[in-house]
XYZ file of C-alpha atoms in Angstrom:
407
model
C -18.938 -7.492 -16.473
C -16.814 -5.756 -19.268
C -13.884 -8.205 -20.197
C -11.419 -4.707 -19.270
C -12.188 -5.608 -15.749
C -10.190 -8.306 -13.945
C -11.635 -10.130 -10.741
C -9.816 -10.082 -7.489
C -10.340 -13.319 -5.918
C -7.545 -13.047 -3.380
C -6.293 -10.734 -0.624
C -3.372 -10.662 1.837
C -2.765 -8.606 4.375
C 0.353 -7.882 6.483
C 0.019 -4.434 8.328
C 0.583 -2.852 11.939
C -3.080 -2.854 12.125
C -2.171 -7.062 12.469
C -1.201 -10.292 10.667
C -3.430 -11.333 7.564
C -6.617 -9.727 5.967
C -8.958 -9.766 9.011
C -6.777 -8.718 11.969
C -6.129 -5.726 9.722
C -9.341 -4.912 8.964
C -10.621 -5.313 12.430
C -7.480 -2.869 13.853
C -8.421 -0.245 10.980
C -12.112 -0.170 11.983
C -10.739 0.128 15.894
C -10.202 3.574 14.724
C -7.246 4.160 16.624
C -3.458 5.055 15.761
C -1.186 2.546 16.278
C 1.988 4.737 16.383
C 4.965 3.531 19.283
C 7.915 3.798 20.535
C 9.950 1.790 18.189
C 13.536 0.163 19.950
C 14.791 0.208 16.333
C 14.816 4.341 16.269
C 16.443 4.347 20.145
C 18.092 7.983 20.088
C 16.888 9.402 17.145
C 15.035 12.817 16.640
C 12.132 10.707 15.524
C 11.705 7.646 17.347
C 8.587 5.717 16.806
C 6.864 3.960 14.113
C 4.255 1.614 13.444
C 5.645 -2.163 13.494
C 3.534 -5.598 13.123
C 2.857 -6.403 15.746
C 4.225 -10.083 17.039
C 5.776 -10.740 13.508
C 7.998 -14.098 13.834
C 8.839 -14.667 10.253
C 11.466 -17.746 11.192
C 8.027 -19.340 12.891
C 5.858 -18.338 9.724
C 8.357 -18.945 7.014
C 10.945 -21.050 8.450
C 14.831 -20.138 9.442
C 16.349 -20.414 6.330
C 14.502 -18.045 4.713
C 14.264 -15.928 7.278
C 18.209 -15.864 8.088
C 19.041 -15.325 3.983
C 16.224 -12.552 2.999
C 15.301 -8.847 4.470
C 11.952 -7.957 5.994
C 10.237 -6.533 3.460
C 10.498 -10.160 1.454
C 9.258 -11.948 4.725
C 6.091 -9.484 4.564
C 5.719 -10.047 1.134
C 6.040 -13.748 1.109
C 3.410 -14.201 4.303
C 1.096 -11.475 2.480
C 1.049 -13.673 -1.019
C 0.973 -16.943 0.613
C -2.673 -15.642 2.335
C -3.941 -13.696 -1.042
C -3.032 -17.151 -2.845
C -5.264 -19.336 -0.295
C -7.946 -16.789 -0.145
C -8.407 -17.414 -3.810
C -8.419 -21.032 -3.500
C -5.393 -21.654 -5.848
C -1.937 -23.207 -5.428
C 0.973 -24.052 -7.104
C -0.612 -27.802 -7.424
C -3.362 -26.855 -9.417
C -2.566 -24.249 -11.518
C -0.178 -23.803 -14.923
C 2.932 -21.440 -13.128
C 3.806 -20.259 -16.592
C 1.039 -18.698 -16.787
C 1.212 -16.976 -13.428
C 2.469 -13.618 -13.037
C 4.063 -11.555 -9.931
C 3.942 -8.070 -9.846
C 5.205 -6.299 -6.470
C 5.997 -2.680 -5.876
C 9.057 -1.571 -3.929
C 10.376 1.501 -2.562
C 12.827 1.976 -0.437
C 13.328 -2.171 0.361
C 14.202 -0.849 4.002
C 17.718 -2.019 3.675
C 17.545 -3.122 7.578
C 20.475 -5.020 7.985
C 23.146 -2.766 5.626
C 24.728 -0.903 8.853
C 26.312 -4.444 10.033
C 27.780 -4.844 6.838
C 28.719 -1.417 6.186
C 30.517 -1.623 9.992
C 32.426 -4.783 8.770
C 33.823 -3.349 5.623
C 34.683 0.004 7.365
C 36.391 -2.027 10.034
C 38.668 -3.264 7.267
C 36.645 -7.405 7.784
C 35.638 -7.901 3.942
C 35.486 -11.426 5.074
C 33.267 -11.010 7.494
C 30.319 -9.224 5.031
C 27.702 -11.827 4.607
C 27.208 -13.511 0.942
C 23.781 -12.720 1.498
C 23.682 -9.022 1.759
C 23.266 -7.768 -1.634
C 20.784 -10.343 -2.804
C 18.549 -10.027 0.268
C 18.278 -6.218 -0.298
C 17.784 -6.069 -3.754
C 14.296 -4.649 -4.289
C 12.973 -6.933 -7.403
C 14.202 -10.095 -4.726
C 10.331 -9.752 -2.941
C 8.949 -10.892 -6.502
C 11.737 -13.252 -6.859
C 11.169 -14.991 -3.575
C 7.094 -14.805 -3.995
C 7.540 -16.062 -7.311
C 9.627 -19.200 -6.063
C 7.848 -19.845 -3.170
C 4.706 -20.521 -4.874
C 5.945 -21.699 -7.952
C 4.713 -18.797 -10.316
C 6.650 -19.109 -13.405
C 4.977 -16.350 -15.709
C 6.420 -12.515 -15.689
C 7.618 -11.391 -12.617
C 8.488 -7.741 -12.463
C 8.883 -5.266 -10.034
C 7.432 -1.550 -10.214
C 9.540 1.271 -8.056
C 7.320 4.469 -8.308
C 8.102 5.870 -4.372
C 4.769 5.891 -2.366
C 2.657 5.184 -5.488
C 4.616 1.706 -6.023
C 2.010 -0.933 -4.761
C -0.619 0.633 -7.020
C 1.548 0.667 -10.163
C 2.031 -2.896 -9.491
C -1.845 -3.890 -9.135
C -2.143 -1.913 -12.304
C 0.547 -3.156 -14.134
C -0.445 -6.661 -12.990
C -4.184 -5.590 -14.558
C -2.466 -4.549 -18.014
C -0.753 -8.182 -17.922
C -4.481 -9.882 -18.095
C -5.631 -7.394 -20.558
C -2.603 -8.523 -22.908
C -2.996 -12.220 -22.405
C 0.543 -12.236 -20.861
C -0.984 -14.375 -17.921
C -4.015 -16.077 -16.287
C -3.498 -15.025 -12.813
C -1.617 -12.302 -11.103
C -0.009 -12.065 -7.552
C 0.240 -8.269 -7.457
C 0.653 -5.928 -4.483
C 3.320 -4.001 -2.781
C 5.861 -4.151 0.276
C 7.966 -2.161 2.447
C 9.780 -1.803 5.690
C 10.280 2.071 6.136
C 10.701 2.070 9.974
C 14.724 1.824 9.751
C 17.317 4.282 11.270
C 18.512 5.906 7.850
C 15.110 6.066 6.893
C 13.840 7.971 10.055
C 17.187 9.990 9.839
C 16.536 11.246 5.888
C 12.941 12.208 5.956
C 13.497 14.006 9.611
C 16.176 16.318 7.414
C 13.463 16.453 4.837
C 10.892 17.605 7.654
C 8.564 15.341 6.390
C 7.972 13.221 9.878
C 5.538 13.995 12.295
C 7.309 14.646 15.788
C 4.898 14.262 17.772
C 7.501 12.735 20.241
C 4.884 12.700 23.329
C 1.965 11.406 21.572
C 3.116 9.186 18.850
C -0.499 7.227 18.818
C -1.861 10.281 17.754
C 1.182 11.587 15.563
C -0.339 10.592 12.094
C -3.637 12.518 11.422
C -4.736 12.978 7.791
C -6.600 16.101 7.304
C -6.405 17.038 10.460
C -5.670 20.634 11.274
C -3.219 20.054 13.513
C -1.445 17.195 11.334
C 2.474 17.925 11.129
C 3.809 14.831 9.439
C 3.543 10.682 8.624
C 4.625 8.098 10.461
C 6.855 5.579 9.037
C 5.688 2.732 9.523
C 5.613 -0.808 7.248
C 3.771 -4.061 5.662
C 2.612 -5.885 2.645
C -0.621 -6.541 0.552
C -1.223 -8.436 -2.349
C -4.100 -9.117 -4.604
C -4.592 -11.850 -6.798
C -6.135 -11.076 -10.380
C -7.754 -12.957 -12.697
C -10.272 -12.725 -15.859
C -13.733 -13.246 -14.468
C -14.194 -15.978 -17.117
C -11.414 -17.696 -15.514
C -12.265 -17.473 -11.923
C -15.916 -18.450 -12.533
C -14.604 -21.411 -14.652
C -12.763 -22.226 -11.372
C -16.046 -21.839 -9.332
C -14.519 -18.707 -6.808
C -16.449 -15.713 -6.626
C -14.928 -12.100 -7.202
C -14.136 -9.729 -3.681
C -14.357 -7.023 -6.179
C -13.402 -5.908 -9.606
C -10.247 -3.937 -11.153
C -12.427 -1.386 -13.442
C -9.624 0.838 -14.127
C -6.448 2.198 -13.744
C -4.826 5.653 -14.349
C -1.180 6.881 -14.046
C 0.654 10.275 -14.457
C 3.367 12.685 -13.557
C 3.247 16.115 -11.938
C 6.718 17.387 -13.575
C 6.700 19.738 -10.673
C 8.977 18.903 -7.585
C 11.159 15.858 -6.417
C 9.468 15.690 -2.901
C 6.431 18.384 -3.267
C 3.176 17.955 -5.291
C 1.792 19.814 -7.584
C -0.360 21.933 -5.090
C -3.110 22.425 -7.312
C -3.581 18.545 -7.782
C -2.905 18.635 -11.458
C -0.907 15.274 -11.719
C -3.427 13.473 -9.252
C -6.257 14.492 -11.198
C -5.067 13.373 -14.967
C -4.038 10.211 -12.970
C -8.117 10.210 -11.404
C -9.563 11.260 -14.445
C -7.014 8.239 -16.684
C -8.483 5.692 -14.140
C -12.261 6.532 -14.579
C -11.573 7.303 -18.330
C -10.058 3.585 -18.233
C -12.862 2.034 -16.526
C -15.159 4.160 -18.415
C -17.286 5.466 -15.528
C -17.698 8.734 -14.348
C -17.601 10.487 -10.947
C -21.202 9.862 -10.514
C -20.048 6.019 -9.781
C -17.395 6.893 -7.267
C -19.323 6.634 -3.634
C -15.552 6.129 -2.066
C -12.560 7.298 -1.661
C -9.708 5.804 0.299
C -7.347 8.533 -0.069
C -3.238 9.022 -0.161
C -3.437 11.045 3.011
C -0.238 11.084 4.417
C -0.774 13.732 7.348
C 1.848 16.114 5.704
C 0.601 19.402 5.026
C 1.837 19.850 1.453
C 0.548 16.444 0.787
C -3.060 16.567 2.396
C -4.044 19.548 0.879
C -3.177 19.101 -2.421
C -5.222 15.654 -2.630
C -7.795 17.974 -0.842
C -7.966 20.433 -3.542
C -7.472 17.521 -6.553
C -10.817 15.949 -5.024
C -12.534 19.647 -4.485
C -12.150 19.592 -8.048
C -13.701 16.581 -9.546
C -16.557 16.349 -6.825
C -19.236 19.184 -6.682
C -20.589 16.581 -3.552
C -17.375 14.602 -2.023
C -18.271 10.937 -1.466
C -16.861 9.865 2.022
C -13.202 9.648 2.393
C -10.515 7.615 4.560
C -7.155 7.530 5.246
C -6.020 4.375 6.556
C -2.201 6.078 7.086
C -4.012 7.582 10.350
C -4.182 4.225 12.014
C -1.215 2.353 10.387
C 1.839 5.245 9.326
C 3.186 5.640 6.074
C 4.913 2.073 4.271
C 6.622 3.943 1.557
C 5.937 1.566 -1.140
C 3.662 -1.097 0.140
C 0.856 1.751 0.757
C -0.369 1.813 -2.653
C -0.928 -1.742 -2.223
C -2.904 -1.978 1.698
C -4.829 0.996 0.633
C -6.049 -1.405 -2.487
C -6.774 -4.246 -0.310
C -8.426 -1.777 2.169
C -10.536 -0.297 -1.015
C -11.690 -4.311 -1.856
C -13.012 -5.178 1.285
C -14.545 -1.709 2.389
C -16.959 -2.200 -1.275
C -17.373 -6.132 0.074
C -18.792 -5.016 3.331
C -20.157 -1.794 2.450
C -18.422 -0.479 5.452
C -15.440 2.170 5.360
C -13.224 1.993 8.044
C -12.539 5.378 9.913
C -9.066 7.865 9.571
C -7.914 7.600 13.179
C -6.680 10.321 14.801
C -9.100 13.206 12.891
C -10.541 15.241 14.830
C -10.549 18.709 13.365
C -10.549 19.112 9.748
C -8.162 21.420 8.260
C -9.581 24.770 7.438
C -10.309 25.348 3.229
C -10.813 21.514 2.911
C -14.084 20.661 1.727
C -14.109 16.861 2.452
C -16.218 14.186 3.901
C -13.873 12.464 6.217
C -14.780 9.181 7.850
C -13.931 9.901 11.694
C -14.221 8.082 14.533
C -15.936 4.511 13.744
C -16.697 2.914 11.177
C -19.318 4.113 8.304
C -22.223 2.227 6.782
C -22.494 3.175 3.367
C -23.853 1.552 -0.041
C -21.060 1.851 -2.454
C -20.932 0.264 -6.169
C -17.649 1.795 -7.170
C -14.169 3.599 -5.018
C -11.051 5.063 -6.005
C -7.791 4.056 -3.925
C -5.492 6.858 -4.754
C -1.528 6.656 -4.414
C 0.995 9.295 -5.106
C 4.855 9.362 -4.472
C 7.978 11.482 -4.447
C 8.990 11.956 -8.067
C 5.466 13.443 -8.842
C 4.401 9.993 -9.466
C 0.949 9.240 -9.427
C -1.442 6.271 -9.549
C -5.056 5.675 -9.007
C -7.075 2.797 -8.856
C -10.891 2.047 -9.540
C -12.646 -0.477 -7.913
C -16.277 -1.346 -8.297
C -18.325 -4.262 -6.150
C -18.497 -7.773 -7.703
C-alpha cells in the first residue's frame, strides 16, 4: 500500500435507510424508497421527506445535549460515536492532540429558528433561548464531536453545498498526508427536511412533487425522475495511516487512494451540462491516487433525480468510460441530505468494495433516454471490484470525488 493512501478503519452510519452502519446497509440493499409523509412539512407544496426512522437522540445522547444542540449535531455525534467503536479506538487510549475532526455542513437545517424568530417578532427578546445561535452554528457538529470524544487535534468544518461530506473526508485525507494528525473523524451531516428548506428549493423547482407517490418520488436516472427528496443523516469515517492502524492490530474496511476537487464556474444552482467540472474533479482524484479508469469497477454516483443534475453526471461518466462500470444512486432509497450526502455515499462506497456487493438505486425503472449507463436496479449486484469512485457535487459548481480501492 502506497503511504498516499490512508486506511479507513471506522464507519458510522445515521440515515433514513436506519440507525448505524448495518441497518443502513440492509435498508439500501431493500431496494426500496423510503420517501413519507413528513408532519414537519404539514401544508406545504412539498410535503414529505425521508426522516430516521425512530431517532430518540435524548435516549441515545442524553437530555442535556439533546435540549442545548440542533439535529444535525445529534446525527453527527451518534454517527462518530459508532465510526469511533468500529475502529476499536477511544478517547482512553489514544493521544487527542493528535486527533483530528473534519465534518461537512450545508445548510445545518436550522430546525428550531422559527420559535425564536416568533419570539423576537412578538417583541419577547427575553424569551429567545441562550442556546439558539450556538446550536445552529454549522462548525458546532465538529465542535460537539470533537468534545464528546475528546479529540483535541484540528477540527474544521468544510461547507461546499451537496459536495460538503466529501470535501471533509478529503480534507481529513490531506491532514494525514501532512502529518497534522494520526487519526481523523471525518464525514458529513445534515438535516434538510425543514419547512424553509422545503419552501426554497420548491421556488427553485428543484423538488420532486410527486405528492401521491412520495416512496417512489426520488428516482435517479430514471426517465420519469422530476426532482430529489429532501431528506437527512450523518456518516463519518475514521482515517488513519495504514502503518498506524496495523501497529494497533485493526484491519482496513478500505483505503482512501485519492481525492480530486474542482469548480464548474458556470451557474449558482445548474451544472455545467457537459460535465466539465465533474470530470477535472474525476480525473484530479484518479490522477491523485494514480490509477486510471481501468481500476474503477464502481461508481456510486451524485444522482440526485433532477434532470439537469442526472444528466450531466450521465454525460461526465459517458466521457471517461468507453464501457461504464455499474452505477448506484443511493439518493433513490434515502432523498437528498444536502451536505451529509457526500459523506453516506462514502461510507456506502467502503462497504459496497468490503462485500463486493452494490446496493441497488431504488425506484429505477426506466432509464432516461441518451444515457448510456449501467444502473444497478432492483436488488442488489454481485460484483468483484478492486477500486470505486463516490462522486459529490453541489450548488456553487462545487465538485468533489473520491477514490476508494479494497483493503
Amino acid at each position: 500500500m502506497s503511504e498516499r493512501e490512508v486506511a479507513v478503519t471506522g464507519v458510522g452510519m445515521v440515515t433514513p435507510a436506519g440507525i448505524g452502519r448495518e441497518a443502513t446497509w440492509e435498508g439500501l440493499c431493500a431496494g426500496v424508497g423510503l420517501g413519507a409523509t413528513d408532519e414537519d412539512l404539514a401544508g406545504l407544496p412539498v410535503d414529505f421527506s425521508c426522516k430516521v426512522p425512530g431517532f430518540d437522540a435524548g435516549a441515545l445522547l442524553g437530555r442535556r445535549i439533546t435540549w442545548r444542540t440542533d439535529r444535525f449535531i445529534h446525527l453527527s455525534m451518534v454517527a462518530a460515536r459508532e465510526a469511533v467503536a468500529d475502529a476499536a479506538l477511544s478517547g482512553a487510549d489514544w493521544d487527542g492532540a493528535r486527533v483530528a475532526v473534519v465534518i461537512g455542513v450545508a445548510s445545518n437545517g436550522g430546525d428550531r429558528w422559527p420559535q425564536e424568530y416568533a419570539h423576537l417578532a412578538a417583541g419577547r427578546v427575553e424569551a429567545v433561548a441562550p442556546t439558539a445561535l450556538l446550536r445552529s452554528l454549522p462548525n458546532m457538529a465538529a465542535g460537539e464531536v470533537s468534545t464528546d470524544l475528546g479529540a483535541l487535534g484540528p477540527c474544521l468544518t468544510t461547507s461546499t453545498a451537496c459536495a460538503s461530506g466529501a470535501t471533509a473526508i478529503g480534507t481529513a485525507r490531506d491532514l494525514l498526508r501532512a502529518g497534522a494528525c494520526d487519526i481523523a473523524i471525518a464525514g458529513g451531516a445534515d438535516c434538510a427536511r425543514v419547512p424553509m428548506g422545503s419552501a426554497t428549493f420548491y421556488k427553485m423547482q428543484a423538488l420532486s412533487r410527486r405528492r401521491h407517490d412520495p416512496a417512489g418520488a426520488s428516482r435517479p436516472f430514471d426517465a420519469d425522475r422530476d426532482g430529489f427528496v429532501l431528506s437527512e443523516g450523518a456518516a463519518m469515517l475514521v482515517l488513519e495511516r495504514e502503518r498506524h492502524a496495523r501497529a494497533r492490530g485493526v484491519r482496513a474496511r478500505a483505503f482512501l487512494s485519492g481525492y480530486g476537487a474542482s469548480s464548474d464556474g458556470y451557474h449558482a444552482t445548474r451544472p455545467d451540462p457537459d460535465g466539465s467540472g465533474g470530470l477535472r474533479a474525476l480525473t484530479a482524484a484518479l490522477a491523485d491516487a494514480r490509477a486510471d479508469v481501468s481500476q474503477v469497477h464502481h461508481v456510486n454516483a451524485h444522482g440526485t433525480s433532477t434532470p439537469l443534475n442526472d444528466r450531466a453526471e450521465a454525460t461526465l461518466l459517458g466521457k471517461v468510460f468507453r464501457t461504464p462500470p455499474p452505477v448506484t444512486s443511493v439518493k433513490g432509497a434515502i432523498g437528498h441530505s444536502l451536505g451529509a450526502s457526500g459523506a453516506i455515499e462514502a461510507a456506502c462506497t467502503v462497504l459496497t468494495l468490503e462485500r463486493q456487493l452494490i446496493p441497488p438505486t431504488a425506484n429505477h425503472d426506466r432509464l432516461d433516454e441518451g444515457m448510456d449507463l449501467d444502473v444497478v436496479t432492483k436488488t442488489p449486484r454481485r460484483h468483484r471490484m478492486d477500486g470505486a469512485l463516490s462522486n459529490a457535487f453541489g450548488f456553487g459548481g462545487q465538485n468533489a470525488v473520491l477514490f476508494f480501492r479494497t483493503a
